[in-house]
PDB file of C-alpha atoms in Angstrom:
ATOM      1  CA  MET A   1       7.039  17.066  -2.644  1.00 90.00           C
ATOM      2  CA  MET A   2       9.589  14.350  -3.423  1.00 93.00           C
ATOM      3  CA  ASP A   3      10.569  13.521  -6.982  1.00 94.00           C
ATOM      4  CA  THR A   4       9.150  10.262  -8.273  1.00 93.00           C
ATOM      5  CA  PRO A   5       9.796   7.457  -8.854  1.00 96.00           C
ATOM      6  CA  ILE A   6      10.890   6.754  -5.293  1.00 97.00           C
ATOM      7  CA  ARG A   7      12.898   3.548  -4.978  1.00 96.00           C
ATOM      8  CA  HIS A   8      14.180   3.786  -1.392  1.00 95.00           C
ATOM      9  CA  LEU A   9      11.018   3.190   0.621  1.00 96.00           C
ATOM     10  CA  SER A  10      12.263   2.219   4.087  1.00 94.00           C
ATOM     11  CA  PRO A  11      12.301   5.852   5.375  1.00 95.00           C
ATOM     12  CA  LEU A  12       8.640   6.177   4.348  1.00 96.00           C
ATOM     13  CA  LEU A  13       7.235   2.998   5.895  1.00 95.00           C
ATOM     14  CA  PRO A  14       7.062   1.639   9.447  1.00 89.00           C
ATOM     15  CA  HIS A  15       8.231  -1.733   8.029  1.00 88.00           C
ATOM     16  CA  ALA A  16      11.685  -3.235   7.606  1.00 89.00           C
ATOM     17  CA  GLY A  17      13.540  -5.784   5.510  1.00 89.00           C
ATOM     18  CA  ASP A  18      11.479  -8.402   3.691  1.00 90.00           C
ATOM     19  CA  MET A  19       8.244  -6.982   5.120  1.00 94.00           C
ATOM     20  CA  ILE A  20       8.502  -4.033   2.725  1.00 96.00           C
ATOM     21  CA  LEU A  21       6.432  -5.403  -0.144  1.00 97.00           C
ATOM     22  CA  LEU A  22       6.552  -2.344  -2.421  1.00 97.00           C
ATOM     23  CA  ASP A  23       9.496  -1.715  -4.752  1.00 97.00           C
ATOM     24  CA  GLU A  24       8.795   1.751  -6.095  1.00 97.00           C
ATOM     25  CA  ILE A  25       6.409   4.666  -5.678  1.00 98.00           C
ATOM     26  CA  CYS A  26       5.481   5.857  -9.166  1.00 97.00           C
ATOM     27  CA  SER A  27       3.531   8.937  -8.116  1.00 97.00           C
ATOM     28  CA  TYR A  28       1.636  10.468  -5.225  1.00 98.00           C
ATOM     29  CA  SER A  29      -0.515  13.467  -4.501  1.00 97.00           C
ATOM     30  CA  ASP A  30      -2.648  14.737  -1.650  1.00 96.00           C
ATOM     31  CA  ASP A  31      -5.061  11.800  -1.752  1.00 97.00           C
ATOM     32  CA  ARG A  32      -3.564   9.232  -4.175  1.00 98.00           C
ATOM     33  CA  LEU A  33      -0.534   6.982  -4.550  1.00 98.00           C
ATOM     34  CA  GLN A  34       0.562   4.589  -7.259  1.00 98.00           C
ATOM     35  CA  ALA A  35       3.306   2.030  -6.577  1.00 98.00           C
ATOM     36  CA  VAL A  36       4.686  -1.153  -8.099  1.00 97.00           C
ATOM     37  CA  THR A  37       6.132  -4.380  -6.794  1.00 97.00           C
ATOM     38  CA  ARG A  38       7.854  -7.181  -8.688  1.00 96.00           C
ATOM     39  CA  ILE A  39       7.294 -10.642  -7.279  1.00 96.00           C
ATOM     40  CA  GLY A  40      10.867 -11.939  -7.008  1.00 95.00           C
ATOM     41  CA  PRO A  41      12.060 -15.487  -6.288  1.00 95.00           C
ATOM     42  CA  ASP A  42      12.693 -14.635  -2.614  1.00 93.00           C
ATOM     43  CA  HIS A  43       9.333 -12.966  -1.994  1.00 94.00           C
ATOM     44  CA  LEU A  44       8.268 -13.603   1.584  1.00 94.00           C
ATOM     45  CA  PHE A  45       4.780 -14.867   0.670  1.00 96.00           C
ATOM     46  CA  LEU A  46       5.412 -17.149  -2.349  1.00 96.00           C
ATOM     47  CA  ASP A  47       3.736 -20.519  -1.967  1.00 96.00           C
ATOM     48  CA  GLU A  48       5.349 -23.901  -2.716  1.00 95.00           C
ATOM     49  CA  ASN A  49       4.356 -23.557  -6.405  1.00 94.00           C
ATOM     50  CA  GLY A  50       6.086 -20.187  -6.860  1.00 94.00           C
ATOM     51  CA  GLN A  51       2.759 -18.331  -6.809  1.00 97.00           C
ATOM     52  CA  LEU A  52       1.806 -15.278  -4.796  1.00 97.00           C
ATOM     53  CA  PRO A  53      -1.675 -15.828  -3.316  1.00 98.00           C
ATOM     54  CA  MET A  54      -3.900 -12.797  -3.717  1.00 97.00           C
ATOM     55  CA  TRP A  55      -4.819 -12.678  -0.027  1.00 96.00           C
ATOM     56  CA  VAL A  56      -1.427 -10.924   0.256  1.00 97.00           C
ATOM     57  CA  SER A  57      -2.895  -8.060  -1.806  1.00 97.00           C
ATOM     58  CA  VAL A  58      -4.543  -6.622   1.299  1.00 97.00           C
ATOM     59  CA  GLU A  59      -1.103  -6.121   2.875  1.00 97.00           C
ATOM     60  CA  ILE A  60       0.294  -4.678  -0.359  1.00 98.00           C
ATOM     61  CA  MET A  61      -2.598  -2.212  -0.462  1.00 98.00           C
ATOM     62  CA  ALA A  62      -2.194  -1.338   3.226  1.00 97.00           C
ATOM     63  CA  GLN A  63       1.509  -0.642   2.635  1.00 97.00           C
ATOM     64  CA  ALA A  64       0.630   1.663  -0.260  1.00 98.00           C
ATOM     65  CA  ILE A  65      -1.658   3.602   2.108  1.00 98.00           C
ATOM     66  CA  ALA A  66       1.168   3.711   4.674  1.00 97.00           C
ATOM     67  CA  ALA A  67       3.573   4.890   1.955  1.00 98.00           C
ATOM     68  CA  LEU A  68       1.206   7.754   1.103  1.00 97.00           C
ATOM     69  CA  ALA A  69       1.157   8.775   4.765  1.00 96.00           C
ATOM     70  CA  GLY A  70       4.953   8.404   4.846  1.00 96.00           C
ATOM     71  CA  CYS A  71       5.333  10.673   1.802  1.00 97.00           C
ATOM     72  CA  HIS A  72       3.158  13.312   3.454  1.00 96.00           C
ATOM     73  CA  ALA A  73       5.097  13.017   6.722  1.00 95.00           C
ATOM     74  CA  HIS A  74       8.399  13.387   4.850  1.00 96.00           C
ATOM     75  CA  ASP A  75       7.095  16.420   2.962  1.00 97.00           C
ATOM     76  CA  ALA A  76       6.054  18.024   6.276  1.00 95.00           C
ATOM     77  CA  GLY A  77       9.383  17.214   7.955  1.00 96.00           C
ATOM     78  CA  GLU A  78       7.693  14.857  10.422  1.00 94.00           C
ATOM     79  CA  PRO A  79       8.528  11.271  11.411  1.00 93.00           C
ATOM     80  CA  VAL A  80       6.635   8.348   9.890  1.00 93.00           C
ATOM     81  CA  LYS A  81       3.776   7.252  12.163  1.00 91.00           C
ATOM     82  CA  LEU A  82       2.481   3.781  12.847  1.00 91.00           C
ATOM     83  CA  GLY A  83      -0.969   2.978  11.465  1.00 93.00           C
ATOM     84  CA  PHE A  84      -3.406   0.117  11.763  1.00 94.00           C
ATOM     85  CA  LEU A  85      -5.443  -1.722   9.165  1.00 96.00           C
ATOM     86  CA  LEU A  86      -8.905  -1.902  10.711  1.00 96.00           C
ATOM     87  CA  GLY A  87     -10.528  -3.993   8.039  1.00 95.00           C
ATOM     88  CA  SER A  88     -12.256  -3.907   4.719  1.00 94.00           C
ATOM     89  CA  ARG A  89     -15.753  -3.058   3.617  1.00 84.00           C
ATOM     90  CA  HIS A  90     -15.130  -4.804   0.332  1.00 93.00           C
ATOM     91  CA  VAL A  91     -12.488  -7.130  -1.158  1.00 97.00           C
ATOM     92  CA  ASP A  92     -13.056  -8.542  -4.628  1.00 98.00           C
ATOM     93  CA  ILE A  93     -10.332 -11.037  -5.603  1.00 97.00           C
ATOM     94  CA  LEU A  94     -10.554 -11.610  -9.352  1.00 97.00           C
ATOM     95  CA  ARG A  95      -7.695 -14.105  -9.627  1.00 96.00           C
ATOM     96  CA  PRO A  96      -6.414 -16.463  -6.906  1.00 96.00           C
ATOM     97  CA  SER A  97      -2.663 -15.956  -7.463  1.00 97.00           C
ATOM     98  CA  VAL A  98       0.089 -14.629  -9.730  1.00 97.00           C
ATOM     99  CA  ALA A  99       3.391 -16.192 -10.738  1.00 95.00           C
ATOM    100  CA  GLN A 100       6.847 -15.275  -9.548  1.00 95.00           C
ATOM    101  CA  GLY A 101       8.246 -12.561 -11.814  1.00 95.00           C
ATOM    102  CA  SER A 102       4.913 -10.748 -12.093  1.00 96.00           C
ATOM    103  CA  LEU A 103       4.881  -6.970 -11.933  1.00 97.00           C
ATOM    104  CA  LEU A 104       1.982  -5.563  -9.899  1.00 97.00           C
ATOM    105  CA  ARG A 105       0.728  -1.999  -9.611  1.00 97.00           C
ATOM    106  CA  VAL A 106      -1.261  -0.780  -6.634  1.00 98.00           C
ATOM    107  CA  ASP A 107      -3.393   2.360  -6.808  1.00 98.00           C
ATOM    108  CA  VAL A 108      -4.839   3.812  -3.598  1.00 98.00           C
ATOM    109  CA  THR A 109      -7.191   6.778  -3.353  1.00 98.00           C
ATOM    110  CA  ALA A 110      -8.534   8.319  -0.149  1.00 97.00           C
ATOM    111  CA  SER A 111     -12.318   8.400  -0.171  1.00 97.00           C
ATOM    112  CA  THR A 112     -12.630   9.534   3.468  1.00 95.00           C
ATOM    113  CA  ARG A 113      -9.940  10.958   5.717  1.00 91.00           C
ATOM    114  CA  ASP A 114     -10.207  12.677   9.084  1.00 90.00           C
ATOM    115  CA  GLN A 115      -6.808  14.052  10.124  1.00 84.00           C
ATOM    116  CA  ALA A 116      -8.003  14.885  13.644  1.00 86.00           C
ATOM    117  CA  SER A 117      -9.074  11.333  14.499  1.00 89.00           C
ATOM    118  CA  GLY A 118      -6.603   9.508  12.240  1.00 90.00           C
ATOM    119  CA  PHE A 119      -9.349   7.483  10.554  1.00 95.00           C
ATOM    120  CA  GLY A 120      -9.412   6.918   6.795  1.00 96.00           C
ATOM    121  CA  VAL A 121     -11.030   4.831   4.076  1.00 97.00           C
ATOM    122  CA  PHE A 122      -9.189   4.105   0.825  1.00 98.00           C
ATOM    123  CA  ASP A 123     -10.303   2.663  -2.500  1.00 98.00           C
ATOM    124  CA  CYS A 124      -7.586   0.309  -3.729  1.00 98.00           C
ATOM    125  CA  VAL A 125      -6.869  -1.562  -6.968  1.00 98.00           C
ATOM    126  CA  LEU A 126      -4.104  -4.109  -7.579  1.00 98.00           C
ATOM    127  CA  SER A 127      -3.315  -4.806 -11.252  1.00 97.00           C
ATOM    128  CA  LEU A 128      -0.956  -7.020 -13.228  1.00 96.00           C
ATOM    129  CA  LEU A 129       1.330  -4.983 -15.525  1.00 93.00           C
ATOM    130  CA  ASN A 130       3.624  -5.641 -18.447  1.00 73.00           C
ATOM    131  CA  ASP A 131       6.036  -2.745 -17.771  1.00 59.00           C
ATOM    132  CA  THR A 132       7.461  -0.641 -14.940  1.00 54.00           C
ATOM    133  CA  CYS A 133       6.248   2.777 -13.754  1.00 59.00           C
ATOM    134  CA  ASP A 134       5.832   5.268 -16.538  1.00 53.00           C
ATOM    135  CA  ASP A 135       3.302   7.825 -17.647  1.00 46.00           C
ATOM    136  CA  SER A 136       1.626   5.359 -20.011  1.00 46.00           C
ATOM    137  CA  GLN A 137       0.597   3.107 -17.102  1.00 48.00           C
ATOM    138  CA  ASP A 138      -2.629   4.837 -16.141  1.00 56.00           C
ATOM    139  CA  GLU A 139      -4.836   3.369 -13.438  1.00 53.00           C
ATOM    140  CA  GLY A 140      -7.164   1.840 -16.043  1.00 56.00           C
ATOM    141  CA  GLN A 141      -4.382  -0.177 -17.689  1.00 75.00           C
ATOM    142  CA  GLY A 142      -3.243  -3.629 -16.669  1.00 90.00           C
ATOM    143  CA  GLU A 143      -5.247  -6.684 -15.698  1.00 93.00           C
ATOM    144  CA  PRO A 144      -7.236  -5.991 -12.501  1.00 96.00           C
ATOM    145  CA  LEU A 145      -6.500  -8.596  -9.845  1.00 97.00           C
ATOM    146  CA  VAL A 146      -8.092  -7.218  -6.666  1.00 98.00           C
ATOM    147  CA  ASN A 147     -10.392  -4.305  -5.790  1.00 98.00           C
ATOM    148  CA  ALA A 148     -10.817  -3.339  -2.152  1.00 98.00           C
ATOM    149  CA  ARG A 149     -11.959  -0.595   0.186  1.00 98.00           C
ATOM    150  CA  LEU A 150      -9.732  -0.541   3.274  1.00 98.00           C
ATOM    151  CA  SER A 151     -10.342   1.207   6.583  1.00 97.00           C
ATOM    152  CA  VAL A 152      -7.246   2.441   8.416  1.00 97.00           C
ATOM    153  CA  PHE A 153      -6.426   4.239  11.642  1.00 95.00           C
ATOM    154  CA  SER A 154      -3.336   6.235  12.615  1.00 92.00           C
ATOM    155  CA  PRO A 155      -3.841   7.919  15.981  1.00 88.00           C
ATOM    156  CA  PRO A 156      -2.471  11.466  16.216  1.00 83.00           C
ATOM    157  CA  ASP A 157      -0.701  10.571  19.502  1.00 76.00           C
ATOM    158  CA  LEU A 158       0.212   6.869  19.385  1.00 71.00           C
ATOM    159  CA  ASP A 159       1.751   6.701  22.877  1.00 70.00           C
ATOM    160  CA  HIS A 160      -1.347   8.260  24.461  1.00 71.00           C
ATOM    161  CA  TYR A 161      -3.628   5.963  22.444  1.00 75.00           C
ATOM    162  CA  LEU A 162      -1.714   2.810  23.442  1.00 74.00           C
ATOM    163  CA  GLN A 163      -1.650   3.887  27.092  1.00 74.00           C
ATOM    164  CA  GLU A 164      -5.439   4.353  27.009  1.00 78.00           C
ATOM    165  CA  GLN A 165      -5.861   0.854  25.602  1.00 79.00           C
ATOM    166  CA  THR A 166      -3.986  -0.774  28.470  1.00 76.00           C
ATOM    167  CA  THR A 167      -5.801   0.976  31.318  1.00 70.00           C
TER     168      THR A 167
END
């Protein structure tokens, strides 16, 4: 298991450059991950008023799920695999946007995971924080912004899966 916090996330995600929306992994375990992101002035999804719309939270949550898979792959000595966001059974947006400079924490917890098929369902919470990752920032702290339950899929053999989809 890697030491946390983890600040260099590109080896753990199938994303690159500005599309990596997470700044730091605070902690992870078998079925949970906690990460933070600070909304900087050059954030890819800021609107014309310097606000981050909360529809972006679904991508932030999906990246946290991907980061958990990336941590597990790293721990097992395997390459990071591509995954797909299938959809959501529930998204509850409690606030429409947050300002540039905001610090957000995302908590993801696997509620259902089938390694053989690559299918999973995760309970996710995005919160507004006052401080960075530390042990005092439990999941219950911070102002909740979005609650969601996301369904994801990461096929065990991506090449075979993609070939099947085209025939």
